[in-house]
Short mmCIF file of C-alpha atoms and ligand atoms in Angstrom, two decimals:
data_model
loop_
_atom_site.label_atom_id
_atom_site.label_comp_id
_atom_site.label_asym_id
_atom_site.label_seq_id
_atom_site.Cartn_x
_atom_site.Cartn_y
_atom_site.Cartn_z
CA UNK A 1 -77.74 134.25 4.04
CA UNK A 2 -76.42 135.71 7.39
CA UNK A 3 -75.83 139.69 7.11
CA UNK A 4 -73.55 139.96 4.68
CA UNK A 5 -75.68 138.37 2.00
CA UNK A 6 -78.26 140.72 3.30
CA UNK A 7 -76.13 143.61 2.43
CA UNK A 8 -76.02 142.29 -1.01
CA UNK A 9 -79.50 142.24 -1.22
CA UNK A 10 -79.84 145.65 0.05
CA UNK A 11 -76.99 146.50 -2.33
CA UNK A 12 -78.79 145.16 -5.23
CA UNK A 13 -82.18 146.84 -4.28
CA UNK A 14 -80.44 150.10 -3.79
CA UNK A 15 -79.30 149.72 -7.53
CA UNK A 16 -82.81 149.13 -9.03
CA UNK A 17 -82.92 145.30 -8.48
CA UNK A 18 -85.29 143.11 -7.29
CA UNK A 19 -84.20 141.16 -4.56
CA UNK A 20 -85.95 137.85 -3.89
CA UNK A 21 -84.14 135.48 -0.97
CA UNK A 22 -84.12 131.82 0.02
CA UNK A 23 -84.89 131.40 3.57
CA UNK A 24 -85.79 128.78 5.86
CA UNK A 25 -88.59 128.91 8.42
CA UNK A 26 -85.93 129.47 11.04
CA UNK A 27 -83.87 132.09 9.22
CA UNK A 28 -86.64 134.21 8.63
CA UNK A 29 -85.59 135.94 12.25
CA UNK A 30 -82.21 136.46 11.28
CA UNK A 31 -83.50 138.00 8.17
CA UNK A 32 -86.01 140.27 9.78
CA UNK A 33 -83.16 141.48 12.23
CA UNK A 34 -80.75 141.85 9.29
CA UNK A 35 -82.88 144.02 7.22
CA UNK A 36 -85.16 146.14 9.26
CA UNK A 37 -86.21 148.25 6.74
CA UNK A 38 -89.73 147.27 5.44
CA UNK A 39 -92.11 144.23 6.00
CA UNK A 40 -93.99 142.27 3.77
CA UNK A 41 -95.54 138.68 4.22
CA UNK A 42 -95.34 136.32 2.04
CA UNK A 43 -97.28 133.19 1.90
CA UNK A 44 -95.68 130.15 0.27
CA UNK A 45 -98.29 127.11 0.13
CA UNK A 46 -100.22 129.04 2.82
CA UNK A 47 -97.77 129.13 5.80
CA UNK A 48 -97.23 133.07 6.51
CA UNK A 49 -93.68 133.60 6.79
CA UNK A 50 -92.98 136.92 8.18
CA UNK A 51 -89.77 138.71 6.12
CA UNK A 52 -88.17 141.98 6.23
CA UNK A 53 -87.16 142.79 2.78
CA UNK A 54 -83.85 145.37 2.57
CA UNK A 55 -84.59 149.14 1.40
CA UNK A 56 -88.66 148.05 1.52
CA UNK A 57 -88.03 146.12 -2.05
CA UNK A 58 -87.13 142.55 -1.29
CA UNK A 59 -88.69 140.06 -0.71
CA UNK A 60 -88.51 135.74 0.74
CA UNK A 61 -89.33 132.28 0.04
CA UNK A 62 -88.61 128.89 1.72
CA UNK A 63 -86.73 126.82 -0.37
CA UNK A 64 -87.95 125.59 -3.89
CA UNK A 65 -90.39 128.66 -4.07
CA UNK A 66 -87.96 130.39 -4.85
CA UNK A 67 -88.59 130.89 -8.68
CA UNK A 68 -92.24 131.40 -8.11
CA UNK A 69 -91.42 134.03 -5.81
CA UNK A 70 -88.98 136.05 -8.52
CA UNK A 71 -91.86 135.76 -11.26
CA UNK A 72 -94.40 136.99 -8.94
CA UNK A 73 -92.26 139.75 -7.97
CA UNK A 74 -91.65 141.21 -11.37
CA UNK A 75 -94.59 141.01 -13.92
CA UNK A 76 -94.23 140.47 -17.30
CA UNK A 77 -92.73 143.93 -19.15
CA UNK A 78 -94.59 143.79 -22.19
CA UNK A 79 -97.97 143.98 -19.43
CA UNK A 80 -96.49 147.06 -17.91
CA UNK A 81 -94.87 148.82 -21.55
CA UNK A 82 -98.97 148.30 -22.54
CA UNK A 83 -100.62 149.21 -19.69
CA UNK A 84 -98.16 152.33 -18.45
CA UNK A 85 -99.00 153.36 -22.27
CA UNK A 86 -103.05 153.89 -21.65
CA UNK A 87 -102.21 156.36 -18.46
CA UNK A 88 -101.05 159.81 -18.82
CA UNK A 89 -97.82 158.98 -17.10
CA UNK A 90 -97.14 162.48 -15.98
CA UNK A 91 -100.22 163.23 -14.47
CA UNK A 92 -100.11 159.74 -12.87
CA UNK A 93 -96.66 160.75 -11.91
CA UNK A 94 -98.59 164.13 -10.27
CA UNK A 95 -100.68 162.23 -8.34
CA UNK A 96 -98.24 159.81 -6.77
CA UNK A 97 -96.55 163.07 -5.76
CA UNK A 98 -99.58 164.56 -4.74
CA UNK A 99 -100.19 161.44 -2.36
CA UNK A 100 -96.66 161.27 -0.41
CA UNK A 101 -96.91 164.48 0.15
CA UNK A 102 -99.97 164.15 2.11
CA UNK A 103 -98.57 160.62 3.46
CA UNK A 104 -95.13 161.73 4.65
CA UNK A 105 -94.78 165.67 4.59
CA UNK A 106 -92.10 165.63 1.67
CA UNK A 107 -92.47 167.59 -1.48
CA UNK A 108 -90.55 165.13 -4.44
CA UNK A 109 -91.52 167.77 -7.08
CA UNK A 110 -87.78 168.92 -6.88
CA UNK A 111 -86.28 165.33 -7.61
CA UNK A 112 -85.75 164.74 -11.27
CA UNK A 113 -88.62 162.48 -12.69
CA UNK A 114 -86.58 159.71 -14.48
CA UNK A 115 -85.60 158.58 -10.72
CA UNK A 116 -88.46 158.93 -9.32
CA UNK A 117 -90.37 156.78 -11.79
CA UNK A 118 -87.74 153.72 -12.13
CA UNK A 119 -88.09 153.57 -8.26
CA UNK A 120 -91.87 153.46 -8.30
CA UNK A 121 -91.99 150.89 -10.79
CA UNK A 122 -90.28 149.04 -8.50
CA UNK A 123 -92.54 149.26 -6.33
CA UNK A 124 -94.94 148.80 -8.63
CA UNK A 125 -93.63 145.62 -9.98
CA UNK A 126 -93.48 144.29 -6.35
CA UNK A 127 -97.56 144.64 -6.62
CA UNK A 128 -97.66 143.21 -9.61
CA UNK A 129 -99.27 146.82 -10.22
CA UNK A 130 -99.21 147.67 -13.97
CA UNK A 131 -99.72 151.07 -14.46
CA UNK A 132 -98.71 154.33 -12.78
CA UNK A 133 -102.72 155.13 -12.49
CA UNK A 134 -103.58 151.75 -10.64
CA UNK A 135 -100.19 152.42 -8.16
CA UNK A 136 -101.87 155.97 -7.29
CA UNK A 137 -104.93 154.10 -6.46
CA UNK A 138 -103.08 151.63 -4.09
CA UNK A 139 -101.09 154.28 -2.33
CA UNK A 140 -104.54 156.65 -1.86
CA UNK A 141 -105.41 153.48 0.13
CA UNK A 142 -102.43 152.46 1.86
CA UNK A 143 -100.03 155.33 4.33
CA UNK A 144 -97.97 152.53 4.74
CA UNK A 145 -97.22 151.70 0.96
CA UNK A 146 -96.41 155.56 1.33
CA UNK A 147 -94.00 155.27 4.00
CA UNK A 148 -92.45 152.39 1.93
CA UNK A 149 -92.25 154.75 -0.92
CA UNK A 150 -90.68 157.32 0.70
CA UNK A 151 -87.83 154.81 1.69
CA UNK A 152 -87.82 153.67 -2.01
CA UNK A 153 -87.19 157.14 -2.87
CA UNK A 154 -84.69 157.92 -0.53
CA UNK A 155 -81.29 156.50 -2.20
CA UNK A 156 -79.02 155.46 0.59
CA UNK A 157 -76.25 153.94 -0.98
CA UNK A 158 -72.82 154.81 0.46
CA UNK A 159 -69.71 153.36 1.59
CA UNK A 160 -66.71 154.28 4.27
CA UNK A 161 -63.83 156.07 2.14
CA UNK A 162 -66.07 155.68 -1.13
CA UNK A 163 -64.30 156.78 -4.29
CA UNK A 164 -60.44 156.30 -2.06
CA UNK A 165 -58.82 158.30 -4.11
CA UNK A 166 -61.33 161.05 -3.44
CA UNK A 167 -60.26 161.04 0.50
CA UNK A 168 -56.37 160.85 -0.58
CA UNK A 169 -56.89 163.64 -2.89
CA UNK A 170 -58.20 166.02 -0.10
CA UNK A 171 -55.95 164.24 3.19
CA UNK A 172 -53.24 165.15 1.07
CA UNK A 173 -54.49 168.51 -0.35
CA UNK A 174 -57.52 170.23 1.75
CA UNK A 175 -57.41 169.17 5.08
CA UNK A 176 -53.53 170.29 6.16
CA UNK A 177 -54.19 173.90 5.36
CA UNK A 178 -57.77 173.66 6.54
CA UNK A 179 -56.37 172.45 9.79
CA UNK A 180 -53.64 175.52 10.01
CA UNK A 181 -56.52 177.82 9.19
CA UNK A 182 -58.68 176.86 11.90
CA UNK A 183 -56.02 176.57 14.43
CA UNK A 184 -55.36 180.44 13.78
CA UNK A 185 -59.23 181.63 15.00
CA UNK A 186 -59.61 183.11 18.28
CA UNK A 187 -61.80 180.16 19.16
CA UNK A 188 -59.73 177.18 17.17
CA UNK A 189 -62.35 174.88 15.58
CA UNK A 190 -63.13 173.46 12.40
CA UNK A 191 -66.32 172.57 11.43
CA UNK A 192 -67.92 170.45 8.88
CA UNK A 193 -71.74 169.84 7.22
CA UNK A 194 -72.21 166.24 5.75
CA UNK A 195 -75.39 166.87 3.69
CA UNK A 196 -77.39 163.58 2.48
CA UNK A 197 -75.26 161.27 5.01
CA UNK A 198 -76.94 158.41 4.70
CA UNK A 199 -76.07 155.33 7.49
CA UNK A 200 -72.80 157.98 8.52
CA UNK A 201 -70.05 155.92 6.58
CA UNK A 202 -69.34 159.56 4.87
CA UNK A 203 -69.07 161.78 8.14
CA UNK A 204 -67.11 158.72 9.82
CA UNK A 205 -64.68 158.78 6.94
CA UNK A 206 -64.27 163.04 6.99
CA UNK A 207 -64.07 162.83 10.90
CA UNK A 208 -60.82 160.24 10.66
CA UNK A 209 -59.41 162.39 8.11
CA UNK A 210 -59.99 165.74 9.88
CA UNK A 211 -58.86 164.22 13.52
CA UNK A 212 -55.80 162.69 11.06
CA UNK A 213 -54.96 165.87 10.20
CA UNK A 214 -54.96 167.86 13.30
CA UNK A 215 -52.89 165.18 14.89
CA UNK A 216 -50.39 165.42 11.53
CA UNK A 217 -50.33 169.39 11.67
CA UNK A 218 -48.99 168.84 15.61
CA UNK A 219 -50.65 172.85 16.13
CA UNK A 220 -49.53 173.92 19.27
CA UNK A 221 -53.15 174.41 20.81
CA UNK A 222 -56.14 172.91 21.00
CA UNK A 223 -58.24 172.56 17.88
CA UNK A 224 -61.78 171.53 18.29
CA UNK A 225 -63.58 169.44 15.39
CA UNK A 226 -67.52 169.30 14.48
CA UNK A 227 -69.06 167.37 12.24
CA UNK A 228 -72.82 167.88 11.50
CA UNK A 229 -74.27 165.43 9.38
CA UNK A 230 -78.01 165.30 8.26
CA UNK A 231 -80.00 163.44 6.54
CA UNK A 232 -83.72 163.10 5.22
CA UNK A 233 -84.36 159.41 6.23
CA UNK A 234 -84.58 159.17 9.88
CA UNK A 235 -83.60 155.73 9.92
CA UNK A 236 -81.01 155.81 8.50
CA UNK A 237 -79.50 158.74 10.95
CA UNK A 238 -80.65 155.84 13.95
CA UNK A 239 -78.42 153.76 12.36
CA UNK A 240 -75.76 156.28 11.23
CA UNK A 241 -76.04 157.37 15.10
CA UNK A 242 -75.54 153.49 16.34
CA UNK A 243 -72.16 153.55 14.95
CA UNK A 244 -72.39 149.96 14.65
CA UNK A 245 -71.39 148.64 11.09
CA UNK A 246 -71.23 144.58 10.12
CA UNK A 247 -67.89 143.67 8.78
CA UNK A 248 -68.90 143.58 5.46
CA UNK A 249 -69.06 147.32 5.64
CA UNK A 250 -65.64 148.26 7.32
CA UNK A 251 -63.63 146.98 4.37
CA UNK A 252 -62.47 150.23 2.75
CA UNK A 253 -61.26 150.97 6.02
CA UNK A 254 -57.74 150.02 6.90
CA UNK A 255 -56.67 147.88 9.28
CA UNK A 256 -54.79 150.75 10.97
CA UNK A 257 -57.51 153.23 10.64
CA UNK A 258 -60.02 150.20 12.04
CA UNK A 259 -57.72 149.61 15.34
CA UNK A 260 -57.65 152.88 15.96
CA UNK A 261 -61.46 154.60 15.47
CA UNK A 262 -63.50 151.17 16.11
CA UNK A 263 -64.10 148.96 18.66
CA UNK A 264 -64.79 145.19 17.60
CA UNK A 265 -68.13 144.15 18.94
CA UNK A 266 -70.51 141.52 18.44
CA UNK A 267 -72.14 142.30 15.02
CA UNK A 268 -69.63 143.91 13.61
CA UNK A 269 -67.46 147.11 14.34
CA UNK A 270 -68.70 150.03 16.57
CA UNK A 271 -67.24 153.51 15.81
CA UNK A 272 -65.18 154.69 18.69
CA UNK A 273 -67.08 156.97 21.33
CA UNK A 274 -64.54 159.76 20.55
CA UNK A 275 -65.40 159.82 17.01
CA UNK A 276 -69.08 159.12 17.42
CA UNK A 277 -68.88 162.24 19.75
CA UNK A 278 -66.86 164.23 16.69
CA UNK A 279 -70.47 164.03 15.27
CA UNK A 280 -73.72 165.15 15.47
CA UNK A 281 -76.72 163.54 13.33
CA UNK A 282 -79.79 164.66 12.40
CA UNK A 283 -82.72 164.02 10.47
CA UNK A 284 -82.73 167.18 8.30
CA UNK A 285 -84.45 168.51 4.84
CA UNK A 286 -81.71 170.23 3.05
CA UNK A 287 -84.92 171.79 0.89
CA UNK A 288 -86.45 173.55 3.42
CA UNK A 289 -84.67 173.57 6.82
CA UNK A 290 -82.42 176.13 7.62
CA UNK A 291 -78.89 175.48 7.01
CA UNK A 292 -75.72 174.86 9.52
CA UNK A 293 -73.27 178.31 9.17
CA UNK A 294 -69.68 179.32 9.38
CA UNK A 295 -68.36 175.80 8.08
CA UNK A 296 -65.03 174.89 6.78
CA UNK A 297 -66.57 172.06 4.64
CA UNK A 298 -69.83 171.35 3.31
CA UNK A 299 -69.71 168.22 1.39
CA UNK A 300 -72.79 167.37 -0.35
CA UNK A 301 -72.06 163.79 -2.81
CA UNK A 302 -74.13 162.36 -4.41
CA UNK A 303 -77.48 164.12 -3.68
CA UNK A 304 -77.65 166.62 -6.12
CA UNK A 305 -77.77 164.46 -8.88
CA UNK A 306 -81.21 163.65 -7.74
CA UNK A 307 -83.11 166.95 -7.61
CA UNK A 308 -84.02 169.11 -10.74
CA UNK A 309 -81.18 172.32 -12.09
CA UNK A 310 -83.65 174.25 -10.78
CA UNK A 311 -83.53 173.09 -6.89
CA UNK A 312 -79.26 172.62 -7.93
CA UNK A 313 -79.40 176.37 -8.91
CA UNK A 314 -80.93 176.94 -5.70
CA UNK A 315 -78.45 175.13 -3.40
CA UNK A 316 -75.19 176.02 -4.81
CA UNK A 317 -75.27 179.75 -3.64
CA UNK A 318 -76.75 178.30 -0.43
CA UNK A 319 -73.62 176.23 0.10
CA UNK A 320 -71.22 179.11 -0.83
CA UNK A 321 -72.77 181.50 1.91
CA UNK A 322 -72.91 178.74 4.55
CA UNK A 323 -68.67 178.23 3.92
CA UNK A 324 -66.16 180.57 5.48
CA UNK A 325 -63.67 182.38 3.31
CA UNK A 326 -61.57 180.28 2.10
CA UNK A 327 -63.92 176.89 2.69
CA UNK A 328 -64.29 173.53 0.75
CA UNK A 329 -67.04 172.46 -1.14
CA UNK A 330 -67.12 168.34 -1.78
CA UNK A 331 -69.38 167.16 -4.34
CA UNK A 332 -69.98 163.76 -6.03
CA UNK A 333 -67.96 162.63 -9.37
CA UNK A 334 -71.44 163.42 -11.56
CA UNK A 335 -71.77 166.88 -9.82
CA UNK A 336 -70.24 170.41 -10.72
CA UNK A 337 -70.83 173.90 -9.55
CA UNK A 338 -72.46 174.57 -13.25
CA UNK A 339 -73.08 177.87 -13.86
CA UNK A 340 -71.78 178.79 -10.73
CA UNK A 341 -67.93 179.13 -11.64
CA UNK A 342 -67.97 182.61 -9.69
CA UNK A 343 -68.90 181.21 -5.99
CA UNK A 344 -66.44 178.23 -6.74
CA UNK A 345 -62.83 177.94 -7.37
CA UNK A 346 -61.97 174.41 -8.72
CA UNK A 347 -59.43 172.84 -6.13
CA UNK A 348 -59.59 169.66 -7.57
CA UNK A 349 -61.49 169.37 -10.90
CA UNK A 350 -61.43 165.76 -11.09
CA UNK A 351 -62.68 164.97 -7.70
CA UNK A 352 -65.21 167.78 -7.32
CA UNK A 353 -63.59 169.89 -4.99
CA UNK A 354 -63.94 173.37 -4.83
CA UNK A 355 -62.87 176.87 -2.56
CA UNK A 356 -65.54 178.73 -2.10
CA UNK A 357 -64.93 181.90 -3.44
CA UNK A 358 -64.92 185.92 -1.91
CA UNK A 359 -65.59 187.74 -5.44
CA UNK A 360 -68.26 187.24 -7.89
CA UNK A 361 -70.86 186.38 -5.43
CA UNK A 362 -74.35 187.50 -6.22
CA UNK A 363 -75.78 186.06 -2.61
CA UNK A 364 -72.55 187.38 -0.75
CA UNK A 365 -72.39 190.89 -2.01
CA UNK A 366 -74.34 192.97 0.91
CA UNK A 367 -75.73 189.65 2.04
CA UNK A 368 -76.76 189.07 5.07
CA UNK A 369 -78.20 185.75 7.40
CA UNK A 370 -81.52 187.55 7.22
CA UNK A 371 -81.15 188.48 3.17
CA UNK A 372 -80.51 185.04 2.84
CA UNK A 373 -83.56 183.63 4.52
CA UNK A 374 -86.28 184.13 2.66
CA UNK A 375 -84.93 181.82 0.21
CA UNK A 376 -84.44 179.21 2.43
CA UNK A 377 -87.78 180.01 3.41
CA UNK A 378 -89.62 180.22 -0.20
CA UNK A 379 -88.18 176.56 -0.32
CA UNK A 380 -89.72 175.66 2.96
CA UNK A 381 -93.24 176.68 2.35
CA UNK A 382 -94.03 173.94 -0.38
CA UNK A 383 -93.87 171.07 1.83
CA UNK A 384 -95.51 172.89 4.85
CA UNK A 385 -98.68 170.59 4.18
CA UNK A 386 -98.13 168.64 6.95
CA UNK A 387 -94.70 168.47 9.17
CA UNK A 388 -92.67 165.21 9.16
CA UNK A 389 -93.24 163.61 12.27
CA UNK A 390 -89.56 163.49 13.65
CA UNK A 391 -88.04 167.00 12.21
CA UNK A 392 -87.85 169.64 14.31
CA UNK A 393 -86.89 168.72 17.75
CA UNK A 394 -83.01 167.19 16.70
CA UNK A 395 -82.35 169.81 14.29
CA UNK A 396 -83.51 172.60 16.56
CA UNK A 397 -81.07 171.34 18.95
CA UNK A 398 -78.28 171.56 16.93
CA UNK A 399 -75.83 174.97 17.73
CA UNK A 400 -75.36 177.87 15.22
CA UNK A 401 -77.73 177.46 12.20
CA UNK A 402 -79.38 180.59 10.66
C1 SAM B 501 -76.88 158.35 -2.56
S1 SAM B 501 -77.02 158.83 -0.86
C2 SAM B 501 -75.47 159.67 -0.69
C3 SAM B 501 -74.77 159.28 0.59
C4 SAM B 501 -73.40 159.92 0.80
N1 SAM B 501 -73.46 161.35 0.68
C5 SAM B 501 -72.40 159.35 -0.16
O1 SAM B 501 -72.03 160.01 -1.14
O2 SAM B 501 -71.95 158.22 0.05
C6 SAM B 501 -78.19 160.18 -0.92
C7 SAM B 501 -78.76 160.51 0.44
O3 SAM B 501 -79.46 161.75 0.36
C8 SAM B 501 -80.59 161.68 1.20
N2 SAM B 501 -81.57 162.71 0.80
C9 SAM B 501 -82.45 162.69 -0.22
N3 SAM B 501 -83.18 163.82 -0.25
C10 SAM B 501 -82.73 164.58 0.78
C11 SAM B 501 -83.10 165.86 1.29
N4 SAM B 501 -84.08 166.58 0.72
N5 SAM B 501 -82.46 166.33 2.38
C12 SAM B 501 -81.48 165.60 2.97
N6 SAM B 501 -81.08 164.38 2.53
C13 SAM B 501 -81.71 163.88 1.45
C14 SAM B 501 -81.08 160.26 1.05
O4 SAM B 501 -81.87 159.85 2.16
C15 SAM B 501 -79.77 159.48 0.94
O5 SAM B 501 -79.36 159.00 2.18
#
């Protein structure tokens, strides 16, 4: 299976699949190094073979178990269809919530419900759990079924240069005049927020781009480039701040682009140490912690389409105060501004880009970082039951939030 078919696994469990592999005794290392996230045993004919299963969803079997292993894994549907039917499946739904909140310090009211419940049945249908009810009952008695939630949850799936013609649109469009702009400040620097990074492919691919364009614009001083780039999951900011990506995932990049911003290493490709220093990661709740300020770009893909209008409505004017005049808002092909046409000039309507706008502002007008506090605050004080372990310290480090 080696690691690249363990990115297709992960790949398939990140799309609502359920991945079940063939592995040897001896493989079962490799696997368990290749997919670190999540561990369950499984125990063909009674030898325990130890597994790590990709995204917390997978799982293994030595050869010629393998069928047992897939019809174990997902129970018949008609069973759950009947069984799902005698709960109340929104007050189960409550009470799942209700749980990883207490289990992980994250508030998933916000996060639209159809998600949310196709990724527990997942995880349901990995314990051959039938109804929503019985799953709350499991994960009252298991923290780490709600850590393994909580992974489930989290959506990581991403890609270098995802969507190319996306990153062509704004090399060719954005990033020339954002370049000029910045190089015109008193202190030259651009500065970017990569909101809902993931394993980094996104920030890597906007920190090329940007250092691309600087070099391109040949400005006759100094220009200094940031990158902050946050994310929820805290593993996957370890791995998004290892910088070290199999070859399977390097192949939107171009050969040119991979000479010149990796180093080849055992394992795959290591970011270069002059882009890895470009950006700073950090586990980060864009619902409740305070946000980075005076950016040139805030691209946020891909995240929004998860949470509820209501926490969208929220965000939106968040992002346009964060952005400088004249700064770039990148969303995801599903997303828009909405209602918010006045904060957001389209730049490019098919690929989601936007300039934030100076009129028309109902945060901006007479705003200032204090006015726009409390509701960054309001947002904070839901999930305030108890404070995910790894939080504060990285993100308190980081320079120039509100
Ligand atoms: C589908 S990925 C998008 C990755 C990347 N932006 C892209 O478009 O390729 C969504 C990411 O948002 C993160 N996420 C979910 N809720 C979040 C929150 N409240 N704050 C920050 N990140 C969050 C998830 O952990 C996941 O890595």
């Amino acid at each position: 299976m080696g690691s690249d078919g363990a990115e297709g696994l992960r790949a398939i469990i990140a799309s609502g699949g359920v991945g079940v592999a063939q592995i040897a005794r001896e493989c079962a290392v490799r696997l368990h190094a290749a997919l670190r996230d999540g561990h369950r045993r499984w125990r063909p004919g009674g030898h325990a073979v130890r597994v790590a299963a990709a995204g917390a969803g997978g799982t293994g079997a030595q050869p010629g178990r393998v069928a047992r292993g897939a019809a174990d894994a997902v129970p018949p549907v008609a069973g759950i269809a009947r069984r799902a039917a005698e709960d109340d499946p929104s007050a189960a739904l409550q009470t799942v919530l209700r749980l990883l909140l207490q289990t992980t310090g994250h508030d998933f009211a916000q996060y639209k419900p159809s998600t949310l419940r196709r990724r527990i049945e997942r995880r349901m249908a990995l314990h051959g759990t039938a109804s929503m009810a019985d799953y709350a009952r499991l994960l009252a008695a298991s923290s780490q079924e709600g850590e393994l939630l909580f992974k489930e949850l989290l959506i990581g799936v991403t890609a270098f240069f995802r969507d190319p013609p996306f990153w062509q649109s704004l090399a060719a469009s954005v990033l020339p005049t954002l370049a000029v702009q910045g190089a015109a400040r008193p202190e030259p620097e651009l500065r970017a927020w990569v909101v809902g990074c993931s394993t980094g492919e996104e920030a890597y691919t906007l920190a090329m781009l940007l250092h691309e364009a600087v070099a391109a614009a040949a400005l006759p001083q100094q220009l200094k480039l940031q990158v902050f780039a946050t994310d929820l999951s805290a593993d996957a900011v370890q791995t998004a701040r290892r910088g070290l990506y199999p070859e399977a995932l390097v192949q939107g990049v171009s050969a040119v682009r991979l000479s010149r911003f990796f180093v080849r290493e055992a394992g795959g490709y290591r970011v270069s140490k002059a882009l890895r220093d470009m950006v700073l990661f950090a586990r980060h709740d864009v619902i409740g912690d305070p946000p980075f300020m005076r950016l040139d770009i805030v691209s946020c893909r891909n995240l929004l389409i998860y949470f509820k209008p209501a926490l969208q409505h929220k965000l939106l004017p968040l992002f346009h105060y964060v952005l400088r005049p004249g700064g770039t808002l990148l969303l995801g092909n599903s997303e828009t501004v909405g209602r918010f046409e006045s904060l957001f000039a389209p730049l490019d309507i098919r690929w989601r880009m936007y300039r934030r706008s100076d009129t028309g502002c109902p945060l901006a007008d007479g705003l200032s970082a204090q006015a726009c506090r409390p509701a960054t605050l309001e947002l904070r004080g839901r999930h305030r039951a108890r404070e995910p372990r790894s939080r504060s310290a990285a993100v308190q480090s980081f320079p120039n939030q509100v």
